[in-house]
XYZ file of C-alpha atoms in Angstrom:
152
model
C 73.499 97.588 139.375
C 76.007 99.080 136.962
C 78.753 96.667 138.055
C 76.557 93.643 137.233
C 75.688 95.083 133.832
C 79.364 95.891 133.252
C 80.393 92.344 134.122
C 77.758 90.967 131.740
C 78.643 93.325 128.872
C 82.350 92.531 129.193
C 81.835 88.757 129.367
C 82.783 86.325 126.617
C 79.209 85.026 126.535
C 77.893 88.518 125.729
C 80.561 88.961 123.027
C 79.545 85.649 121.465
C 75.867 86.649 121.593
C 76.637 89.919 119.807
C 78.753 88.082 117.227
C 75.881 85.651 116.619
C 73.405 88.534 116.260
C 75.698 90.281 113.773
C 76.021 87.077 111.769
C 72.241 86.522 111.832
C 71.644 90.135 110.840
C 74.029 89.742 107.907
C 72.136 86.670 106.718
C 68.928 88.704 106.926
C 70.511 91.435 104.777
C 71.476 88.760 102.235
C 67.907 87.437 102.168
C 66.622 90.999 101.737
C 68.935 91.613 98.775
C 67.877 88.301 97.202
C 64.164 89.054 97.600
C 64.535 92.603 96.250
C 66.519 91.338 93.256
C 64.047 88.531 92.528
C 61.019 90.832 92.775
C 62.786 93.853 91.234
C 61.165 95.880 94.000
C 61.978 97.309 97.416
C 58.772 95.838 98.841
C 59.663 93.316 101.519
C 57.564 90.680 103.268
C 56.281 91.743 106.666
C 58.408 89.130 108.464
C 61.554 90.631 106.950
C 60.534 94.161 107.963
C 59.987 92.872 111.506
C 63.440 91.234 111.469
C 65.034 94.490 110.301
C 63.373 96.442 113.092
C 64.364 93.795 115.627
C 68.038 94.086 114.660
C 67.994 97.897 114.590
C 66.446 98.032 118.068
C 68.700 95.253 119.408
C 71.916 96.911 118.205
C 70.707 100.335 119.357
C 70.156 99.039 122.897
C 73.455 97.149 122.821
C 75.190 100.408 121.874
C 73.372 102.394 124.583
C 74.230 99.821 127.262
C 77.905 99.813 126.248
C 77.980 103.625 126.306
C 76.331 103.681 129.736
C 78.762 101.116 131.157
C 81.912 102.673 129.690
C 80.925 106.341 129.877
C 83.218 108.748 128.029
C 85.818 105.996 127.818
C 83.684 104.404 125.104
C 85.315 106.650 122.490
C 88.683 107.045 124.227
C 89.958 103.519 124.819
C 92.217 101.428 122.595
C 89.456 100.088 120.342
C 87.627 103.403 120.009
C 87.603 103.025 116.201
C 85.426 99.905 116.475
C 83.076 101.749 118.837
C 82.797 104.668 116.414
C 82.202 102.216 113.572
C 79.462 100.478 115.598
C 77.861 103.828 116.382
C 77.790 104.904 112.729
C 76.348 101.592 111.523
C 73.615 101.683 114.172
C 72.776 105.340 113.467
C 72.668 104.797 109.683
C 70.389 101.792 110.174
C 68.127 103.749 112.525
C 67.910 106.700 110.108
C 67.117 104.283 107.280
C 64.262 102.606 109.151
C 62.774 105.839 110.527
C 63.003 107.639 107.168
C 60.770 105.026 105.541
C 57.855 106.273 107.700
C 58.158 109.874 106.535
C 58.805 109.515 102.820
C 56.777 108.448 99.833
C 57.936 106.385 96.857
C 60.197 108.401 94.562
C 61.245 110.854 97.280
C 64.973 111.796 97.180
C 65.387 110.668 100.787
C 64.567 107.123 99.659
C 67.549 107.166 97.299
C 69.786 108.089 100.239
C 68.009 105.469 102.331
C 68.837 102.790 99.757
C 72.485 103.806 99.852
C 72.444 103.631 103.651
C 71.066 100.086 103.420
C 74.206 99.047 101.586
C 76.209 100.138 104.624
C 74.397 97.509 106.696
C 76.259 94.815 104.804
C 79.456 96.252 106.254
C 78.120 95.302 109.686
C 79.649 91.841 109.275
C 83.022 93.545 109.753
C 81.962 94.011 113.373
C 82.361 90.265 113.835
C 86.111 90.792 113.429
C 85.978 92.638 116.719
C 85.019 89.410 118.425
C 87.537 87.206 116.674
C 90.819 88.192 118.306
C 93.029 85.924 116.214
C 91.566 87.164 112.952
C 91.839 90.726 114.171
C 95.505 90.177 114.999
C 96.152 88.738 111.526
C 94.381 91.617 109.798
C 96.302 94.180 111.831
C 99.579 92.383 111.025
C 98.782 92.494 107.311
C 97.801 96.155 107.618
C 101.072 97.142 109.287
C 103.084 95.033 106.844
C 101.408 96.721 103.879
C 101.873 100.116 105.500
C 105.623 99.454 105.834
C 105.764 98.111 102.290
C 104.134 101.247 100.882
C 106.617 103.462 102.726
C 109.547 101.424 101.392
C 108.388 101.915 97.803
């Protein structure tokens, strides 16, 4: 039932799982960058393509489940910015993976796709969402800098 799913999604165990998946995904992006740089090519081993698809599908379903559980409140509650950020990262990743099926080498869409891949590295920022203390420190620094700028 929806209440069981809601309880699971809002649990600390689920948050830790998502944090672990984000961390693992970020390592995969690092490996991808290393392989592409070493080979001077965008051709990736099959296992890495499978990993990319796994993470895209995993984060897409995580996003859909959260949206289903929270309804319209998903974009209206106090941390709506993180939810919007999550949505954009997942959508960019999905567009990137799907676009590779419909384009050929040298197509302008592939240039955009490569730029979108860079955005995936930003996904590690999502881990901040799960580290309350770090989030509090970052927000404190942000507000301090904001006040400092206004005083100048």
